[in-house]
CSV table of C-alpha atoms and ligand atoms in Angstrom, one decimal:
chain,number,residue,atom,x,y,z
K,1,MET,CA,27.7,-208.1,-37.6
K,2,SER,CA,28.2,-208.4,-33.7
K,3,VAL,CA,24.9,-210.5,-32.2
K,4,ARG,CA,25.6,-211.4,-28.5
K,5,ASN,CA,22.4,-212.4,-27.0
K,6,ILE,CA,20.3,-215.3,-29.3
K,7,ILE,CA,16.7,-216.3,-28.6
K,8,VAL,CA,16.5,-219.4,-30.5
K,9,THR,CA,13.2,-220.5,-30.4
K,10,GLY,CA,12.0,-224.6,-30.5
K,11,GLY,CA,15.3,-225.0,-29.2
K,12,ALA,CA,14.1,-228.6,-27.5
K,13,GLY,CA,12.7,-229.6,-30.8
K,14,PHE,CA,14.6,-232.0,-33.1
K,15,ILE,CA,16.2,-229.2,-35.3
K,16,GLY,CA,16.2,-226.7,-33.1
K,17,ASN,CA,18.5,-229.2,-30.5
K,18,HIS,CA,21.7,-229.3,-32.7
K,19,VAL,CA,21.5,-225.3,-33.5
K,20,VAL,CA,21.4,-224.5,-30.0
K,21,ARG,CA,23.8,-227.5,-29.2
K,22,LEU,CA,26.4,-225.9,-32.4
K,23,PHE,CA,25.7,-222.2,-31.4
K,24,VAL,CA,26.7,-222.6,-27.7
K,25,ASN,CA,30.0,-224.7,-28.2
K,26,LYS,CA,30.7,-222.4,-31.3
K,27,TYR,CA,30.4,-219.4,-29.4
K,28,PRO,CA,31.0,-219.5,-26.3
K,29,ASP,CA,31.0,-215.6,-25.9
K,30,TYR,CA,27.1,-215.6,-27.0
K,31,ARG,CA,24.3,-216.1,-24.6
K,32,ILE,CA,21.8,-218.4,-26.1
K,33,ILE,CA,18.6,-218.4,-24.6
K,34,ASN,CA,16.2,-221.5,-26.0
K,35,VAL,CA,12.6,-220.2,-26.1
K,36,ASP,CA,10.4,-223.3,-26.3
K,37,LYS,CA,6.8,-223.8,-25.1
K,38,LEU,CA,7.4,-228.0,-24.2
K,39,THR,CA,4.6,-229.4,-26.6
K,40,TYR,CA,4.6,-232.9,-27.3
K,41,ALA,CA,7.6,-232.3,-29.3
K,42,GLY,CA,9.7,-230.1,-27.3
K,43,ASN,CA,11.9,-232.8,-25.1
K,44,LEU,CA,14.8,-231.5,-22.3
K,45,ALA,CA,16.4,-234.1,-22.6
K,46,ASN,CA,17.4,-233.6,-25.7
K,47,LEU,CA,19.9,-230.8,-24.6
K,48,SER,CA,21.0,-233.0,-21.3
K,49,ASP,CA,24.5,-232.5,-22.4
K,50,ILE,CA,25.0,-228.9,-22.6
K,51,GLU,CA,22.6,-227.8,-19.8
K,52,GLY,CA,24.8,-226.3,-16.9
K,53,ARG,CA,26.7,-224.1,-19.4
K,54,PRO,CA,27.4,-220.6,-18.6
K,55,ASN,CA,26.4,-219.2,-21.8
K,56,TYR,CA,23.0,-221.1,-22.1
K,57,THR,CA,19.6,-220.5,-20.4
K,58,PHE,CA,16.4,-222.5,-21.0
K,59,VAL,CA,13.1,-220.5,-20.5
K,60,ARG,CA,9.5,-221.9,-21.1
K,61,ALA,CA,7.2,-220.0,-23.0
K,62,ASP,CA,4.7,-219.9,-26.0
K,63,ILE,CA,5.7,-217.5,-28.9
K,64,CYS,CA,2.3,-216.4,-28.9
K,65,ASP,CA,2.1,-214.6,-25.6
K,66,PHE,CA,3.2,-211.3,-27.3
K,67,ASP,CA,3.9,-209.4,-23.8
K,68,ARG,CA,6.3,-212.3,-22.9
K,69,MET,CA,8.2,-212.4,-26.1
K,70,LEU,CA,8.9,-208.3,-25.0
K,71,ALA,CA,9.8,-209.0,-22.0
K,72,LEU,CA,12.2,-211.4,-22.8
K,73,MET,CA,13.4,-209.8,-25.7
K,74,LYS,CA,13.9,-206.6,-22.7
K,75,GLU,CA,15.6,-209.0,-19.9
K,76,TYR,CA,18.0,-210.5,-22.3
K,77,GLU,CA,18.5,-207.5,-24.5
K,78,VAL,CA,18.1,-209.7,-27.5
K,79,ASP,CA,19.8,-208.6,-31.0
K,80,GLY,CA,19.4,-212.1,-32.5
K,81,ILE,CA,16.1,-214.2,-33.5
K,82,ILE,CA,16.9,-218.0,-34.8
K,83,HIS,CA,13.2,-218.7,-35.0
K,84,LEU,CA,12.2,-222.5,-35.3
K,85,ALA,CA,9.3,-223.3,-32.8
K,86,ALA,CA,6.0,-224.5,-34.9
K,87,GLU,CA,4.2,-227.2,-35.1
K,88,SER,CA,5.5,-229.5,-38.1
K,89,HIS,CA,4.0,-232.8,-38.7
K,90,VAL,CA,1.9,-232.6,-42.0
K,91,ASP,CA,-0.1,-235.3,-40.7
K,92,ARG,CA,-0.9,-233.5,-37.5
K,93,SER,CA,-1.7,-230.4,-39.2
K,94,ILE,CA,-4.7,-232.4,-41.6
K,95,LYS,CA,-6.2,-233.2,-38.8
K,96,ASP,CA,-6.2,-230.1,-36.7
K,97,PRO,CA,-5.4,-226.8,-38.9
K,98,PHE,CA,-6.1,-224.2,-36.3
K,99,THR,CA,-3.1,-225.4,-34.0
K,100,PHE,CA,-0.6,-224.6,-36.8
K,101,ALA,CA,-2.3,-221.6,-37.8
K,102,ARG,CA,-1.9,-220.3,-34.0
K,103,THR,CA,1.5,-221.4,-33.6
K,104,ASN,CA,3.2,-220.8,-37.5
K,105,VAL,CA,1.4,-217.8,-38.2
K,106,LEU,CA,0.3,-215.9,-35.3
K,107,GLY,CA,3.4,-217.5,-33.1
K,108,THR,CA,5.6,-215.7,-35.8
K,109,LEU,CA,3.7,-212.4,-35.7
K,110,SER,CA,4.0,-212.0,-32.1
K,111,LEU,CA,7.7,-213.0,-32.3
K,112,LEU,CA,8.1,-210.3,-35.1
K,113,GLN,CA,6.5,-207.4,-33.4
K,114,ALA,CA,8.1,-208.0,-30.2
K,115,ALA,CA,11.3,-207.9,-31.9
K,116,ARG,CA,9.8,-204.9,-33.8
K,117,ILE,CA,8.9,-202.9,-30.6
K,118,TYR,CA,12.3,-203.9,-28.6
K,119,TRP,CA,14.7,-203.0,-31.4
K,120,GLU,CA,12.9,-199.5,-32.5
K,121,SER,CA,13.3,-198.9,-29.1
K,122,ARG,CA,16.9,-199.1,-29.0
K,123,PRO,CA,19.4,-195.9,-29.4
K,124,GLU,CA,21.0,-198.2,-32.6
K,125,GLY,CA,17.7,-199.6,-33.8
K,126,TYR,CA,18.1,-202.3,-36.5
K,127,GLU,CA,22.0,-201.8,-36.4
K,128,GLY,CA,23.6,-205.3,-35.6
K,129,LYS,CA,20.3,-207.0,-35.3
K,130,ARG,CA,18.8,-210.5,-37.4
K,131,PHE,CA,15.7,-212.1,-37.5
K,132,HIS,CA,16.4,-215.4,-38.8
K,133,HIS,CA,13.1,-217.3,-40.1
K,134,VAL,CA,13.8,-221.2,-40.4
K,135,SER,CA,11.4,-222.6,-43.2
K,136,THR,CA,10.6,-225.5,-45.3
K,137,ASP,CA,10.8,-226.3,-48.9
K,138,GLU,CA,7.2,-227.4,-48.7
K,139,VAL,CA,6.1,-223.5,-49.6
K,140,TYR,CA,7.2,-224.3,-52.7
K,141,GLY,CA,4.6,-227.1,-53.6
K,142,ALA,CA,5.3,-230.0,-55.4
K,143,LEU,CA,7.4,-230.8,-58.2
K,144,GLU,CA,6.7,-233.9,-61.3
K,145,MET,CA,9.5,-236.5,-61.6
K,146,ASN,CA,11.1,-234.2,-63.9
K,147,GLY,CA,14.7,-233.6,-62.7
K,148,GLU,CA,13.1,-230.0,-61.8
K,149,PHE,CA,14.2,-228.3,-58.8
K,150,PHE,CA,13.0,-225.5,-56.6
K,151,LEU,CA,14.6,-222.5,-56.5
K,152,GLU,CA,14.5,-219.4,-54.3
K,153,THR,CA,12.5,-218.0,-57.2
K,154,THR,CA,10.2,-220.6,-57.3
K,155,LYS,CA,6.6,-219.3,-56.7
K,156,TYR,CA,4.7,-220.5,-53.3
K,157,ASN,CA,2.3,-222.7,-54.0
K,158,PRO,CA,1.9,-224.6,-50.4
K,159,HIS,CA,-0.7,-227.6,-50.4
K,160,SER,CA,-1.1,-229.0,-46.8
K,161,PRO,CA,-2.5,-226.8,-44.0
K,162,TYR,CA,1.0,-226.8,-42.2
K,163,SER,CA,2.9,-226.0,-45.6
K,164,ALA,CA,0.5,-223.0,-45.5
K,165,SER,CA,0.9,-221.7,-42.2
K,166,LYS,CA,5.0,-221.5,-42.8
K,167,ALA,CA,4.5,-219.8,-46.4
K,168,SER,CA,2.0,-217.3,-44.4
K,169,SER,CA,4.8,-217.3,-42.0
K,170,ASP,CA,7.2,-216.5,-44.3
K,171,HIS,CA,5.6,-213.8,-46.3
K,172,PHE,CA,4.9,-211.9,-42.2
K,173,VAL,CA,8.1,-212.2,-42.4
K,174,ARG,CA,9.4,-210.8,-45.1
K,175,ALA,CA,6.8,-208.1,-44.7
K,176,PHE,CA,8.4,-207.0,-41.8
K,177,HIS,CA,11.8,-206.0,-43.8
K,178,ASP,CA,9.6,-204.3,-46.1
K,179,THR,CA,7.8,-202.5,-44.2
K,180,TYR,CA,9.6,-201.8,-40.8
K,181,GLY,CA,13.1,-202.1,-42.1
K,182,MET,CA,14.1,-205.3,-40.2
K,183,PRO,CA,17.0,-207.0,-41.0
K,184,THR,CA,15.5,-210.6,-41.7
K,185,VAL,CA,16.4,-213.8,-43.5
K,186,VAL,CA,14.8,-216.4,-44.9
K,187,THR,CA,15.9,-220.4,-45.1
K,188,ASN,CA,13.6,-223.2,-46.9
K,189,CYS,CA,15.4,-226.9,-46.4
K,190,SER,CA,13.9,-230.0,-47.2
K,191,ASN,CA,13.7,-233.0,-45.1
K,192,ASN,CA,15.8,-233.5,-42.4
K,193,TYR,CA,17.0,-236.8,-40.4
K,194,GLY,CA,19.3,-237.5,-37.9
K,195,PRO,CA,19.4,-238.1,-33.9
K,196,TYR,CA,16.3,-236.4,-32.1
K,197,GLN,CA,13.7,-236.4,-34.4
K,198,PHE,CA,10.3,-236.7,-32.7
K,199,PRO,CA,9.3,-240.7,-33.9
K,200,GLU,CA,6.1,-239.7,-35.7
K,201,LYS,CA,8.5,-238.5,-38.8
K,202,LEU,CA,8.9,-241.9,-41.3
K,203,ILE,CA,12.4,-242.2,-40.5
K,204,PRO,CA,12.4,-242.7,-36.6
K,205,LEU,CA,9.3,-243.6,-36.5
K,206,PHE,CA,10.0,-246.8,-39.0
K,207,ILE,CA,13.4,-247.7,-37.5
K,208,ASN,CA,11.1,-248.1,-34.0
K,209,ASN,CA,8.5,-250.3,-36.0
K,210,ILE,CA,11.4,-252.7,-37.1
K,211,ARG,CA,13.0,-253.3,-34.0
K,212,HIS,CA,9.5,-254.1,-32.2
K,213,GLY,CA,8.9,-256.0,-35.5
K,214,LYS,CA,5.5,-253.7,-36.0
K,215,PRO,CA,3.7,-252.7,-39.4
K,216,LEU,CA,5.4,-250.1,-41.4
K,217,PRO,CA,2.5,-247.9,-42.9
K,218,VAL,CA,3.8,-246.4,-46.3
K,219,TYR,CA,1.3,-243.7,-47.7
K,220,GLY,CA,-0.6,-244.4,-51.2
K,221,LYS,CA,2.2,-246.7,-53.6
K,222,GLY,CA,5.5,-245.7,-51.4
K,223,GLU,CA,6.1,-243.4,-55.0
K,224,ASN,CA,6.6,-239.8,-53.4
K,225,VAL,CA,10.4,-238.5,-53.2
K,226,ARG,CA,12.1,-236.5,-50.3
K,227,ASP,CA,15.3,-234.8,-50.6
K,228,TRP,CA,17.0,-235.8,-47.4
K,229,LEU,CA,19.9,-233.6,-45.1
K,230,TYR,CA,21.3,-235.0,-42.2
K,231,VAL,CA,20.2,-232.4,-39.5
K,232,GLU,CA,23.7,-231.4,-38.5
K,233,ASP,CA,23.9,-230.3,-41.6
K,234,HIS,CA,21.0,-227.7,-41.3
K,235,ALA,CA,22.6,-226.6,-38.4
K,236,ARG,CA,25.6,-225.2,-40.2
K,237,ALA,CA,23.6,-224.0,-42.4
K,238,ILE,CA,21.7,-221.4,-40.2
K,239,ASP,CA,25.0,-220.8,-38.6
K,240,THR,CA,25.9,-220.3,-42.1
K,241,VAL,CA,23.2,-218.1,-43.2
K,242,PHE,CA,22.6,-216.4,-40.2
K,243,HIS,CA,26.2,-214.7,-39.7
K,244,LEU,CA,27.0,-213.8,-43.5
K,245,GLY,CA,23.6,-214.2,-45.6
K,246,LYS,CA,22.3,-210.9,-47.1
K,247,THR,CA,19.7,-209.1,-45.2
K,248,ALA,CA,16.4,-209.4,-47.0
K,249,ASP,CA,17.4,-212.4,-48.7
K,250,THR,CA,16.3,-216.5,-49.0
K,251,TYR,CA,18.8,-219.0,-49.2
K,252,ASN,CA,17.8,-222.9,-49.8
K,253,ILE,CA,18.6,-225.8,-48.2
K,254,GLY,CA,19.2,-229.1,-49.5
K,255,GLY,CA,21.4,-232.2,-49.8
K,256,PHE,CA,20.7,-233.2,-53.5
K,257,ASN,CA,19.8,-236.4,-52.2
K,258,GLU,CA,16.3,-237.4,-53.6
K,259,TRP,CA,14.4,-240.9,-52.9
K,260,ARG,CA,11.4,-242.6,-53.2
K,261,ASN,CA,10.1,-243.2,-49.8
K,262,ILE,CA,9.8,-247.1,-50.8
K,263,ASP,CA,13.1,-247.1,-51.8
K,264,LEU,CA,14.6,-245.4,-48.3
K,265,ILE,CA,12.3,-247.4,-46.7
K,266,LYS,CA,14.6,-250.6,-47.7
K,267,VAL,CA,17.7,-249.1,-46.9
K,268,VAL,CA,16.5,-247.9,-43.3
K,269,ILE,CA,14.8,-251.9,-43.0
K,270,ARG,CA,18.4,-253.4,-44.5
K,271,THR,CA,20.3,-251.2,-42.3
K,272,VAL,CA,18.4,-251.9,-39.1
K,273,ASP,CA,17.9,-255.6,-39.4
K,274,ARG,CA,22.4,-255.8,-40.5
K,275,LEU,CA,23.3,-254.0,-37.2
K,276,LEU,CA,20.7,-255.6,-35.3
K,277,GLY,CA,21.7,-259.5,-36.6
K,278,ARG,CA,19.4,-260.1,-38.3
K,279,PRO,CA,19.3,-261.9,-41.7
K,280,GLU,CA,18.8,-259.9,-45.0
K,281,GLY,CA,15.3,-259.6,-45.9
K,282,HIS,CA,13.8,-260.5,-42.0
K,283,SER,CA,12.0,-257.5,-41.7
K,284,ASP,CA,11.0,-256.7,-45.5
K,285,HIS,CA,7.4,-258.5,-44.6
K,286,LEU,CA,6.6,-255.5,-42.3
K,287,ILE,CA,6.0,-253.3,-45.4
K,288,THR,CA,2.4,-252.5,-45.0
K,289,TYR,CA,0.5,-250.4,-48.2
K,290,VAL,CA,-2.5,-247.7,-46.1
K,291,THR,CA,-4.5,-245.2,-47.3
K,292,ASP,CA,-2.3,-242.1,-48.7
K,293,ARG,CA,-2.1,-239.3,-47.2
K,294,ALA,CA,-4.3,-236.5,-48.7
K,295,GLY,CA,-2.7,-234.1,-50.7
K,296,HIS,CA,0.0,-235.9,-50.8
K,297,ASP,CA,3.2,-233.6,-52.6
K,298,LEU,CA,4.6,-235.9,-55.2
K,299,ARG,CA,8.0,-234.8,-55.0
K,300,TYR,CA,10.0,-232.3,-53.4
K,301,ALA,CA,14.1,-231.1,-54.5
K,302,ILE,CA,16.1,-228.5,-53.6
K,303,ASP,CA,18.6,-226.4,-55.3
K,304,SER,CA,21.2,-225.2,-53.1
K,305,THR,CA,23.6,-224.2,-55.4
K,306,LYS,CA,22.7,-219.9,-54.2
K,307,LEU,CA,24.1,-221.1,-50.4
K,308,LYS,CA,27.1,-222.8,-52.2
K,309,ASN,CA,28.2,-220.1,-54.6
K,310,GLU,CA,27.2,-217.2,-52.2
K,311,LEU,CA,28.0,-218.4,-48.7
K,312,GLY,CA,30.4,-221.6,-49.5
K,313,TRP,CA,28.1,-224.5,-47.7
K,314,GLU,CA,28.0,-227.8,-48.7
K,315,PRO,CA,26.3,-230.8,-46.8
K,316,SER,CA,29.7,-232.6,-45.4
K,317,LEU,CA,27.8,-236.1,-45.2
K,318,GLN,CA,27.3,-238.9,-47.4
K,319,PHE,CA,23.9,-240.2,-47.1
K,320,GLU,CA,25.3,-243.8,-46.5
K,321,GLU,CA,27.2,-242.7,-43.3
K,322,GLY,CA,24.2,-240.2,-42.1
K,323,ILE,CA,21.6,-243.3,-42.6
K,324,GLU,CA,24.1,-245.6,-40.7
K,325,ARG,CA,24.6,-242.9,-37.9
K,326,THR,CA,21.3,-242.4,-38.0
K,327,VAL,CA,20.0,-246.1,-37.3
K,328,ARG,CA,22.2,-246.9,-35.0
K,329,TRP,CA,21.8,-243.6,-32.7
K,330,TYR,CA,18.1,-244.4,-32.5
K,331,LEU,CA,19.1,-248.6,-31.4
K,332,ASP,CA,21.5,-247.1,-29.0
K,333,HIS,CA,18.3,-244.3,-27.7
K,334,GLN,CA,16.1,-247.0,-26.9
K,335,GLN,CA,14.8,-245.4,-23.3
K,336,TRP,CA,14.5,-241.7,-25.2
K,337,LEU,CA,12.4,-243.4,-27.7
K,338,ASP,CA,10.2,-245.6,-24.6
K,339,ASP,CA,10.2,-242.0,-22.5
K,340,ILE,CA,8.4,-240.1,-25.5
K,341,THR,CA,6.0,-242.4,-27.2
K,342,SER,CA,4.1,-243.6,-23.9
K,343,GLY,CA,1.0,-242.3,-22.5
K,344,GLU,CA,-0.8,-239.9,-24.8
K,345,TYR,CA,1.4,-239.7,-28.0
K,346,GLU,CA,0.7,-243.4,-27.9
K,347,LYS,CA,-2.9,-243.0,-28.1
K,348,TYR,CA,-2.8,-240.6,-30.6
K,349,TYR,CA,-0.7,-243.0,-32.7
K,350,GLU,CA,-3.4,-245.7,-32.6
K,351,SER,CA,-6.1,-243.2,-33.5
K,352,MET,CA,-4.3,-242.4,-35.7
K,353,TYR,CA,-3.4,-245.8,-38.1
K,354,SER,CA,-6.7,-248.2,-36.2
K,355,ASN,CA,-8.9,-246.9,-39.4
K,356,ARG,CA,-6.5,-247.0,-42.0
F,401,LIG,P1,9.8,-230.1,-33.9
F,401,LIG,O1,8.5,-230.2,-34.6
F,401,LIG,O2,10.6,-230.9,-33.4
F,401,LIG,O3,10.3,-229.3,-32.9
F,401,LIG,C1,9.2,-228.3,-32.8
F,401,LIG,C2,9.5,-227.0,-31.6
F,401,LIG,O4,8.9,-225.8,-31.5
F,401,LIG,C3,9.0,-228.0,-30.4
F,401,LIG,O5,10.7,-228.1,-29.3
F,401,LIG,C4,8.1,-227.6,-29.5
F,401,LIG,O6,8.0,-227.7,-28.0
F,401,LIG,C5,8.3,-226.0,-29.7
F,401,LIG,N1,7.2,-225.4,-29.9
F,401,LIG,C6,6.1,-225.8,-30.6
F,401,LIG,N2,5.0,-224.8,-30.2
F,401,LIG,C7,5.5,-223.6,-29.7
F,401,LIG,C8,5.0,-222.1,-29.1
F,401,LIG,N3,3.8,-222.3,-29.5
F,401,LIG,N4,6.0,-221.5,-28.9
F,401,LIG,C9,7.0,-222.1,-28.3
F,401,LIG,N5,7.7,-223.3,-28.9
F,401,LIG,C10,6.9,-224.2,-29.4
F,401,LIG,O7,10.2,-229.5,-35.1
F,401,LIG,P2,11.5,-229.6,-36.4
F,401,LIG,O8,11.1,-230.7,-37.4
F,401,LIG,O9,12.8,-229.7,-35.3
F,401,LIG,O10,11.3,-228.0,-37.3
F,401,LIG,C11,12.0,-226.7,-36.6
F,401,LIG,C12,11.5,-225.7,-37.9
F,401,LIG,O11,12.6,-226.2,-38.9
F,401,LIG,C13,10.1,-225.7,-38.1
F,401,LIG,O12,9.6,-224.0,-37.8
F,401,LIG,C14,10.0,-226.7,-39.5
F,401,LIG,O13,9.2,-225.7,-40.3
F,401,LIG,C15,11.3,-226.3,-39.9
F,401,LIG,N6,11.7,-227.5,-40.7
F,401,LIG,C16,11.8,-228.6,-40.6
F,401,LIG,C17,12.4,-229.5,-41.5
F,401,LIG,C18,12.1,-231.2,-40.9
F,401,LIG,O14,12.6,-231.8,-42.2
F,401,LIG,N7,12.4,-231.3,-39.7
F,401,LIG,C19,12.3,-229.5,-43.0
F,401,LIG,C20,12.4,-228.2,-42.8
F,401,LIG,C21,12.1,-226.9,-41.8
F,402,LIG,O1,10.2,-231.3,-46.4
F,402,LIG,C1,10.5,-230.9,-45.3
F,402,LIG,C2,9.5,-230.8,-44.5
F,402,LIG,O2,9.9,-232.6,-44.1
F,402,LIG,C3,9.2,-230.3,-43.4
F,402,LIG,O3,9.2,-229.1,-43.3
F,402,LIG,C4,8.4,-230.5,-42.2
F,402,LIG,O4,8.3,-230.2,-40.8
F,402,LIG,C5,8.8,-232.0,-41.9
F,402,LIG,O5,7.5,-233.5,-41.1
F,402,LIG,C6,9.0,-233.1,-43.2
F,402,LIG,O6,7.7,-233.5,-43.9
F,402,LIG,P1,7.4,-234.5,-44.4
F,402,LIG,O7,5.9,-234.7,-44.6
F,402,LIG,O8,8.1,-234.8,-45.9
F,402,LIG,O9,7.8,-235.7,-43.8
F,402,LIG,P2,7.4,-237.3,-43.2
F,402,LIG,O10,8.3,-237.9,-42.3
F,402,LIG,O11,5.9,-237.2,-42.5
F,402,LIG,O12,7.0,-238.3,-44.2
F,402,LIG,C7,8.1,-238.2,-45.2
F,402,LIG,C8,7.6,-238.9,-46.5
F,402,LIG,O13,6.8,-240.7,-46.2
F,402,LIG,C9,6.2,-238.6,-46.7
F,402,LIG,O14,6.0,-238.7,-48.7
F,402,LIG,C10,5.1,-239.3,-46.3
F,402,LIG,C11,5.7,-240.5,-46.0
F,402,LIG,N1,4.9,-241.5,-44.8
F,402,LIG,C12,5.3,-240.7,-43.6
F,402,LIG,C13,4.9,-241.3,-42.8
F,402,LIG,C14,4.9,-240.7,-41.1
F,402,LIG,C15,4.6,-242.8,-45.0
F,402,LIG,O15,4.9,-243.1,-46.4
F,402,LIG,N2,4.2,-243.2,-43.7
F,402,LIG,C16,4.4,-242.9,-42.5
F,402,LIG,O16,3.8,-243.2,-41.9
């Protein structure tokens, strides 16, 4: 495949900035066009280190704007799309499901349709083209505490408005392959952690709260299990599948790294306290059990054996090293956190937690 002009949607978000950075650095011959609406979750400061690179372009646009997406396809003669733009936070989807349907379902459809019209208008058609859809393990639903894993063949069973919207977008992507012959590929990944994650998600939120002596709102009994993967390993997996994955196939991405929330939180507390020179146990009292998340999925666990066996990808980082790096990064980037949590977000956070 000789892809040269690649749109990455959602490149100013958490995972997107790592994908953009990897591609811009690794493929100087590619032109990477970062298409992002810059919602509350998008932040160009995440990409300040590559801003002026000759093979990088930023375009502020909404993926739901079909005319704009088609115009961008033509203007940049796009032959590859890596689609990450989405509303991504489960708690927000419970409050406001419509925004999730709009961006995640209609936005994906608008992008697919723009790609279809442009690629079908080309003399070479779909030859050398690729639409890579970045999705989540949450579409598979929830597992019991029984050692089972999500496989690529696991039946979809989403429970939250977020996962329902992602499941719907996955179906549209596969439908565009089956109906129009578009060369698509889908990846479903587990929970990511690492630098530049918006501090409404568990790990950055808790690091920041521990630093400032604020309560740590643990949903329910803290017994839910998540499978954590360092974000740069996810970006590498996307690179692998984008270039080597089989058309119309699905690849699970995960770290074989399951943690009960409460155990993970204790590791985060210990790490923050140690790095700040505080005595062990200093921040344990901040743990505050609050009302559970509605429809809270008990356990996620991804089996990524197929990706390892077929394409040779494996996580590169042990969790202990990943969490140490992550905590250090947030402690060293207080200004980044302050910039994005002041103003509108602060009001939202207060309203989310005032009635718990
Ligand atoms: P994020 O919320 O940090 O970033 C989303 C980005 O999309 C932001 O830059 C935002 O401005 C942009 N965006 C939102 N709506 C848009 C629109 N209408 N048009 C253009 N841009 C828009 O999300 P993330 O955590 O980086 O997740 C990226 C993708 O990976 C999502 O599709 C998500 O479902 C998927 N995913 C995330 C995880 C995870 O643990 N974070 C795990 C598996 C899969
Ligand atoms: O599994 C992949 C998914 O991981 C991605 O598709 C989503 O975009 C991403 O947000 C993430 O979803 P989760 O809901 O698992 O992540 P979150 O960080 O919101 O929560 C992780 C766990 O911690 C979950 O069981 C809920 C719990 N939690 C979360 C927050 C924010 C708390 O107990 N307290 C909190 O304040």
